[in-house]
Every structure is written in structure tokens, then in C-alpha cells.
Short mmCIF file of C-alpha atoms in Angstrom, two decimals:
data_model
loop_
_atom_site.label_atom_id
_atom_site.label_comp_id
_atom_site.label_asym_id
_atom_site.label_seq_id
_atom_site.Cartn_x
_atom_site.Cartn_y
_atom_site.Cartn_z
CA MET J 1 -69.21 65.85 20.98
CA LYS J 2 -70.64 67.25 17.76
CA VAL J 3 -72.16 70.70 17.83
CA THR J 4 -73.59 72.93 15.13
CA ARG J 5 -73.12 76.08 17.16
CA LEU J 6 -70.73 77.03 19.89
CA LEU J 7 -72.82 79.81 21.42
CA PRO J 8 -71.77 80.23 25.06
CA PRO J 9 -74.37 78.85 27.48
CA LEU J 10 -74.67 82.19 29.30
CA LEU J 11 -75.77 83.90 26.08
CA LEU J 12 -78.37 81.21 25.49
CA ILE J 13 -79.75 81.89 28.98
CA LEU J 14 -79.76 85.64 28.36
CA ALA J 15 -81.44 85.18 25.01
CA SER J 16 -84.23 83.10 26.51
CA ALA J 17 -84.80 85.87 29.04
CA GLY J 18 -84.80 88.58 26.38
CA LEU J 19 -81.56 90.06 27.72
CA ALA J 20 -79.08 89.02 25.03
CA PRO J 21 -76.69 91.72 23.78
CA ALA J 22 -78.02 93.54 20.74
CA ILE J 23 -75.31 92.32 18.40
CA TRP J 24 -76.58 88.75 18.52
CA ALA J 25 -80.00 89.89 17.33
CA THR J 26 -78.33 92.08 14.72
CA ASP J 27 -76.42 89.07 13.34
CA LYS J 28 -79.66 87.30 12.55
CA LEU J 29 -81.53 90.30 11.18
CA THR J 30 -78.81 91.44 8.82
CA SER J 31 -77.90 87.93 7.56
CA PRO J 32 -74.22 88.81 7.17
CA ARG J 33 -72.46 87.64 4.05
CA LEU J 34 -68.73 87.04 3.97
CA THR J 35 -68.27 86.15 0.29
CA PRO J 36 -68.15 88.68 -2.59
CA ASP J 37 -71.02 89.31 -4.97
CA GLN J 38 -68.61 88.86 -7.87
CA TRP J 39 -65.58 86.60 -7.65
CA GLN J 40 -62.24 87.72 -9.03
CA ALA J 41 -61.14 84.11 -9.45
CA THR J 42 -62.60 82.66 -12.63
CA ASP J 43 -62.78 78.88 -12.14
CA GLN J 44 -65.55 76.80 -10.50
CA LEU J 45 -68.05 79.65 -10.59
CA ASP J 46 -70.92 77.16 -11.08
CA HIS J 47 -69.79 74.80 -8.34
CA PRO J 48 -72.61 73.80 -5.95
CA LEU J 49 -70.41 74.45 -2.90
CA LEU J 50 -69.34 77.94 -3.98
CA GLY J 51 -69.63 80.42 -1.11
CA SER J 52 -70.82 77.84 1.39
CA ILE J 53 -69.35 77.31 4.86
CA TRP J 54 -68.92 73.83 6.28
CA SER J 55 -68.30 72.37 9.67
CA LEU J 56 -67.18 68.96 8.53
CA PRO J 57 -68.49 67.05 11.55
CA THR J 58 -71.95 68.58 11.18
CA GLY J 59 -72.40 69.97 7.65
CA GLY J 60 -73.15 73.35 6.16
CA ILE J 61 -73.73 76.40 8.33
CA SER J 62 -74.67 80.01 7.64
CA ALA J 63 -72.34 82.98 7.96
CA ALA J 64 -74.44 84.13 10.93
CA ASP J 65 -73.94 80.79 12.68
CA LEU J 66 -70.21 80.92 12.02
CA LEU J 67 -70.03 84.40 13.51
CA ASP J 68 -72.06 83.23 16.50
CA SER J 69 -69.55 80.42 16.98
CA LEU J 70 -66.51 82.68 17.19
CA PRO J 71 -65.08 82.65 20.71
CA ARG J 72 -65.15 85.80 22.78
CA GLY J 73 -61.89 86.27 24.59
CA GLY J 74 -60.26 84.04 21.98
CA TRP J 75 -59.09 83.84 18.39
CA LEU J 76 -60.17 82.99 14.87
CA LEU J 77 -57.31 81.60 12.78
CA LEU J 78 -58.08 82.56 9.19
CA GLY J 79 -56.13 80.37 6.77
CA GLU J 80 -55.61 81.71 3.26
CA GLN J 81 -54.10 80.80 -0.08
CA HIS J 82 -51.52 83.58 -0.22
CA ASP J 83 -52.07 84.59 -3.86
CA HIS J 84 -55.87 84.40 -3.92
CA PRO J 85 -57.54 87.82 -4.27
CA ASP J 86 -60.95 86.62 -3.07
CA HIS J 87 -59.42 85.22 0.11
CA HIS J 88 -58.04 88.68 0.80
CA ARG J 89 -61.42 90.30 0.15
CA ILE J 90 -63.13 87.86 2.53
CA GLN J 91 -60.59 88.78 5.21
CA VAL J 92 -61.47 92.47 4.90
CA THR J 93 -65.19 91.72 5.01
CA LEU J 94 -64.80 89.60 8.12
CA LEU J 95 -62.74 92.26 9.93
CA LYS J 96 -65.29 94.95 9.11
CA THR J 97 -68.22 92.74 10.09
CA LEU J 98 -66.74 91.95 13.50
CA ALA J 99 -65.89 95.63 14.02
CA GLN J 100 -69.44 96.71 13.13
CA GLN J 101 -70.73 94.23 15.71
CA GLY J 102 -68.33 95.60 18.34
CA ARG J 103 -66.59 92.25 18.57
CA LEU J 104 -63.18 92.73 16.89
CA GLY J 105 -60.22 92.29 19.20
CA ALA J 106 -56.63 92.27 17.96
CA VAL J 107 -55.64 91.38 14.40
CA ALA J 108 -52.40 89.46 13.96
CA PHE J 109 -50.47 88.92 10.73
CA GLU J 110 -48.08 86.17 9.72
CA MET J 111 -46.78 88.71 7.19
CA LEU J 112 -45.33 90.96 9.91
CA ASN J 113 -42.52 90.04 12.29
CA THR J 114 -42.00 91.17 15.87
CA GLU J 115 -39.37 93.78 14.93
CA GLN J 116 -42.12 95.71 13.12
CA GLN J 117 -44.39 95.96 16.19
CA PRO J 118 -43.28 99.49 17.23
CA LEU J 119 -44.10 100.74 13.72
CA LEU J 120 -47.55 99.18 13.83
CA ASP J 121 -48.22 100.77 17.20
CA GLN J 122 -47.34 104.20 15.80
CA TRP J 123 -49.95 103.84 13.06
CA LEU J 124 -52.79 102.34 15.10
CA GLY J 125 -55.95 104.27 14.28
CA ARG J 126 -54.42 105.81 11.14
CA GLY J 127 -54.65 102.97 8.64
CA ASP J 128 -55.81 105.18 5.77
CA GLU J 129 -52.54 107.10 5.87
CA VAL J 130 -50.01 104.29 6.25
CA THR J 131 -47.59 103.27 3.51
CA PRO J 132 -45.56 100.06 3.21
CA GLU J 133 -42.44 102.14 3.88
CA ASP J 134 -43.93 103.33 7.18
CA LEU J 135 -44.17 99.70 8.31
CA ASP J 136 -40.89 98.48 6.82
CA TRP J 137 -43.09 96.07 4.89
CA ASN J 138 -41.39 92.94 3.54
CA PRO J 139 -41.70 92.97 -0.28
CA GLY J 140 -41.78 89.18 -0.20
CA TRP J 141 -45.41 89.67 0.78
CA PRO J 142 -46.77 91.88 -2.06
CA TRP J 143 -48.28 94.99 -0.44
CA GLU J 144 -51.17 95.10 -2.91
CA ARG J 145 -52.38 91.75 -1.55
CA TYR J 146 -52.47 92.89 2.08
CA GLU J 147 -52.96 96.65 1.94
CA GLN J 148 -56.68 96.58 2.65
CA GLN J 149 -56.38 94.05 5.48
CA VAL J 150 -53.61 96.08 7.16
CA ARG J 151 -55.42 99.39 6.74
CA SER J 152 -58.69 97.94 8.04
CA ALA J 153 -56.95 96.34 11.01
CA LEU J 154 -55.15 99.56 11.94
CA ASN J 155 -58.41 101.48 11.72
CA LEU J 156 -60.66 99.02 13.53
CA ALA J 157 -58.75 96.62 15.78
CA GLU J 158 -57.79 96.95 19.43
CA ARG J 159 -54.21 96.27 18.35
CA VAL J 160 -52.45 95.05 15.23
CA VAL J 161 -49.94 92.35 16.08
CA ALA J 162 -46.77 91.42 14.22
CA ALA J 163 -46.95 87.68 14.82
CA ASP J 164 -44.00 86.13 13.01
CA LEU J 165 -40.34 85.59 13.86
CA PRO J 166 -37.75 87.97 12.37
CA ARG J 167 -35.22 86.45 9.99
CA ALA J 168 -32.43 86.31 12.57
CA LEU J 169 -34.51 84.12 14.89
CA GLN J 170 -35.62 81.93 12.01
CA ARG J 171 -31.96 81.34 11.17
CA LYS J 172 -31.31 80.55 14.83
CA ALA J 173 -34.12 77.99 14.81
CA TYR J 174 -32.62 76.42 11.70
CA THR J 175 -29.30 75.83 13.44
CA GLU J 176 -30.37 75.39 17.07
CA GLY J 177 -33.95 74.16 16.87
CA ALA J 178 -37.31 75.62 17.84
CA PRO J 179 -37.50 77.03 21.39
CA ALA J 180 -40.17 74.56 22.53
CA GLY J 181 -38.87 71.67 20.45
CA ALA J 182 -41.14 69.26 18.62
CA LEU J 183 -44.31 67.60 19.85
CA ASP J 184 -43.97 63.99 18.79
CA ALA J 185 -42.37 61.81 16.13
CA ALA J 186 -45.59 61.36 14.14
CA HIS J 187 -46.11 65.11 13.86
CA SER J 188 -42.48 65.66 12.88
CA GLU J 189 -42.55 63.05 10.13
CA PHE J 190 -45.87 64.31 8.79
CA MET J 191 -44.61 67.89 8.69
CA LYS J 192 -41.32 66.98 7.01
CA GLU J 193 -43.19 65.17 4.26
CA LEU J 194 -45.55 68.13 3.89
CA LEU J 195 -42.59 70.50 3.56
CA PHE J 196 -41.06 68.22 0.94
CA THR J 197 -44.20 67.90 -1.19
CA SER J 198 -45.15 71.58 -0.84
CA HIS J 199 -41.75 72.48 -2.28
CA CYS J 200 -42.40 70.22 -5.26
CA GLY J 201 -40.12 67.44 -4.01
CA LYS J 202 -37.07 69.53 -4.83
CA LEU J 203 -35.67 70.09 -1.34
CA PRO J 204 -32.73 68.01 -0.12
CA ARG J 205 -34.27 65.60 2.35
CA GLU J 206 -31.28 65.96 4.65
CA HIS J 207 -32.33 69.59 5.28
CA LEU J 208 -35.95 68.85 6.14
CA GLY J 209 -35.25 68.48 9.86
CA GLN J 210 -33.83 72.00 10.09
CA MET J 211 -36.62 73.43 7.95
CA LEU J 212 -39.15 71.78 10.23
CA GLN J 213 -37.55 73.50 13.23
CA VAL J 214 -38.09 76.87 11.53
CA GLN J 215 -41.72 76.00 10.86
CA LEU J 216 -42.22 74.93 14.48
CA ALA J 217 -40.50 78.07 15.80
CA ARG J 218 -42.78 80.25 13.70
CA ASP J 219 -45.89 78.40 14.92
CA GLN J 220 -44.70 78.75 18.50
CA GLN J 221 -44.07 82.47 18.08
CA MET J 222 -47.51 83.04 16.56
CA THR J 223 -49.06 81.08 19.43
CA ASP J 224 -47.28 83.33 21.95
CA ALA J 225 -48.52 86.41 20.09
CA LEU J 226 -52.13 85.23 20.30
CA ALA J 227 -51.88 84.42 24.01
CA GLN J 228 -50.54 87.90 24.77
CA HIS J 229 -53.32 89.76 22.98
CA VAL J 230 -56.64 88.48 24.30
CA TYR J 231 -59.47 90.98 24.74
CA PRO J 232 -62.48 89.91 26.86
CA GLN J 233 -65.75 89.71 24.93
CA ARG J 234 -63.90 90.22 21.64
CA THR J 235 -62.51 87.89 18.98
CA GLY J 236 -59.00 88.28 17.62
CA VAL J 237 -58.20 87.32 14.02
CA LEU J 238 -54.93 85.79 12.84
CA ILE J 239 -54.35 86.17 9.09
CA THR J 240 -52.02 83.41 8.00
CA GLY J 241 -51.46 80.62 5.51
CA ALA J 242 -53.78 77.64 5.64
CA VAL J 243 -51.14 75.23 6.99
CA HIS J 244 -50.45 77.47 10.00
CA ALA J 245 -54.21 77.65 10.70
CA ARG J 246 -54.88 73.92 10.61
CA GLN J 247 -55.92 72.41 13.91
CA ALA J 248 -53.98 69.16 13.68
CA ILE J 249 -50.62 70.44 12.47
CA GLY J 250 -50.28 74.22 12.79
CA VAL J 251 -50.48 76.96 15.40
CA PRO J 252 -53.46 75.35 17.20
CA ARG J 253 -51.32 72.40 18.30
CA TRP J 254 -49.42 74.80 20.55
CA ILE J 255 -52.34 76.81 21.92
CA GLU J 256 -53.07 76.22 25.60
CA PRO J 257 -56.46 74.54 26.21
CA GLU J 258 -57.84 77.51 28.13
CA LEU J 259 -57.51 79.86 25.13
CA PRO J 260 -60.61 79.37 22.95
CA HIS J 261 -60.01 79.35 19.21
CA LEU J 262 -61.46 78.24 15.89
CA SER J 263 -59.96 77.86 12.42
CA LEU J 264 -61.59 78.94 9.16
CA LEU J 265 -59.77 77.60 6.12
CA LEU J 266 -60.48 79.41 2.86
CA SER J 267 -60.58 76.55 0.38
CA SER J 268 -60.47 76.88 -3.41
CA LEU J 269 -62.84 74.51 -5.17
CA ASP J 270 -62.01 71.91 -7.79
CA HIS J 271 -64.07 69.16 -9.43
CA LYS J 272 -64.99 67.45 -6.13
CA THR J 273 -68.55 68.07 -4.94
CA ASP J 274 -68.35 66.31 -1.57
CA ALA J 275 -67.36 68.87 1.07
CA SER J 276 -65.61 66.24 3.18
CA ALA J 277 -63.25 65.52 0.29
CA TYR J 278 -61.65 68.95 0.86
CA LEU J 279 -60.45 68.08 4.34
CA PRO J 280 -56.65 68.27 4.07
CA ASN J 281 -54.56 65.20 4.79
CA SER J 282 -53.80 65.24 8.47
CA LEU J 283 -52.46 63.35 11.43
CA GLU J 284 -55.80 62.61 13.00
CA LEU J 285 -58.74 60.60 11.77
CA ASP J 286 -61.28 62.62 13.74
CA VAL J 287 -62.46 65.83 12.11
CA SER J 288 -62.03 68.76 14.45
CA GLU J 289 -65.19 70.62 15.41
CA ARG J 290 -62.95 73.68 15.74
CA GLU J 291 -62.23 73.69 12.00
CA PHE J 292 -64.46 75.17 9.30
CA LEU J 293 -64.10 75.45 5.52
CA LEU J 294 -65.32 78.37 3.41
CA PHE J 295 -65.39 77.38 -0.26
CA THR J 296 -64.24 79.91 -2.85
CA ALA J 297 -63.84 80.12 -6.59
CA ALA J 298 -60.48 78.92 -7.87
CA LEU J 299 -57.66 80.59 -9.74
CA PRO J 300 -56.68 79.09 -13.10
CA GLU J 301 -54.36 76.13 -12.75
CA GLN J 302 -50.69 77.04 -12.55
CA ASP J 303 -47.53 74.98 -12.44
CA HIS J 304 -46.06 76.41 -9.24
CA CYS J 305 -43.16 73.96 -9.45
CA ALA J 306 -41.88 75.08 -12.85
CA ASP J 307 -39.66 77.85 -11.48
CA ILE J 308 -38.33 75.95 -8.45
CA SER J 309 -34.81 74.65 -8.93
CA PRO J 310 -33.86 71.30 -7.38
#
């Protein structure tokens, strides 16, 4: 079934009776904008899709319609390009917008592992004061990229959730396998090939099976974190890489059907002008109505493979 909006039927009934909660009216009146006035990325600034949001089964939608579509008592999986400054700015804007509307639930981060949860809990409500040292922040995730998201989440969210596996459990998954195993052979083969190509074809293929188990274990852990932090009438936000957010191959494959969720993939533009051409290669032919793309300016081309040794 194709839908342009996923507004719960009860709210439609209330709206027709003039009893809808005020925030839904506020959404329309304020015409929220999620993209920056000025992009920090410098490429594709004249692209016709720049700043637009697409539901690929149905076409372009407004920011207000996207916000209306977000599930209450569920999660938005926000997939980023890790080094893109505009993706990080959009994340902050979205968190603040949901908070202003009284709709922000928990905020979960791939960049934090479960061993850091007690530290996060100590700083809840005091985001302006926190330092990376206070959170035992992993320098592999540059603090300057995530400082504003973390501070905003600590200030505004019901809880900030460390969603990822610690290193010791990732190593265990590498040797013993993911706790819940794999889903099917097609998914496993697709993911192994994706791991190989995303590492520039320089990984030993004989290690791809173990690396896949780590990826699966991380997806399973993030899924568990989302399920444990659901707030009625509010929407949680998972900040993660785009692959983890993808419906067909990432965290959503493990989410139980009763937990509502959507994915918003922040997608850097290139020369293509057809929105459907940006749909990532996937396992399934059908485009998920739970997956949206928000098109952003692009960073200058880089050879990310140059510094990776075979």
C-alpha cells in the first residue's frame, strides 16, 4: 500500500472534530525546515533536488509531512554520512524541532557503546557542561562532529542511549558469531559483498564472514536498545550511519513488527537528477514506504581508498 502520509487514524478523527493536539497545527503554521540556509558542503549547490525530501514510492514531501509521518511510541532511524557537516547540522535541527513540539523521546547514538551508559545518565539535563572526557568519548568518532548532537540530546531528550556494542563484545562476535545469528543466505551474501566494496576491495575475503557477524551483532544490539527505550506519544531518534539505518539490510531487519519506525537517509547529491536513482542497491525490488531520502549538498570528491592498505 502506498501512502503519502502516515498520520495515525485517531489523529485524523480528532482533527476533523477540531480536537487535534496543538502541535499538529503548529507543524503546518510554522512550516518547519530541516535543511540549513547555507550549506557547508560546496558541491551540487545548484542541484534541483537540493534540500528536498523524497518518499520514493510516492515522490517529494514537505518537512511538515515528514514530521507528521514520524511514529509516536516508535523510532526514526537517521542515517548519516559520518564526515558530512551538514548531515550533523540537520540532526541537531531535527532534535530541536521535535523537542519544541513536545515529541522527542530518547536519542540513541551508534557512536556510544553500552559501557558508557552510566556516564550519559549522570549528564542527562546538563548537556551544555559535558566534555568528551566526562563521557569517555571514543576519539575514533571526532568529538567536533557530534558535540552539538550529544549536547542537544542530553538537554532535550527523555534519555540518551548508548546503542552500540563495546569492543570486547564485538571481538566476541567476530570469533563466536552474532547472538541472534544471521537472517538468510541472501542477506549474508549481500552484506559480505557490501563490506568488501565499502573497504575498497582490500579486505581478505576469507575474513568477511567474521566481519559480517560483527556487523550483525551491532545491528542486533542497536535494535535491542531501541526496543528498551520507547516513550508513548514521543518519537525516538537513532543517529547512525546510513547502512545501519537502511530498511532492507540494517537495524530495521531486526526490529519487531509491533515497534513502529521509519528511516531517513541523508543523501549527498551527485550528477543524477532522478530521485529514484539515489535508492541504494538492496536486497529487495520493492521500495520501502518506511524509507525517506533527504538530499544534501556534497563534499568535494575524495579518494577514500588511497590510505587503505590491502
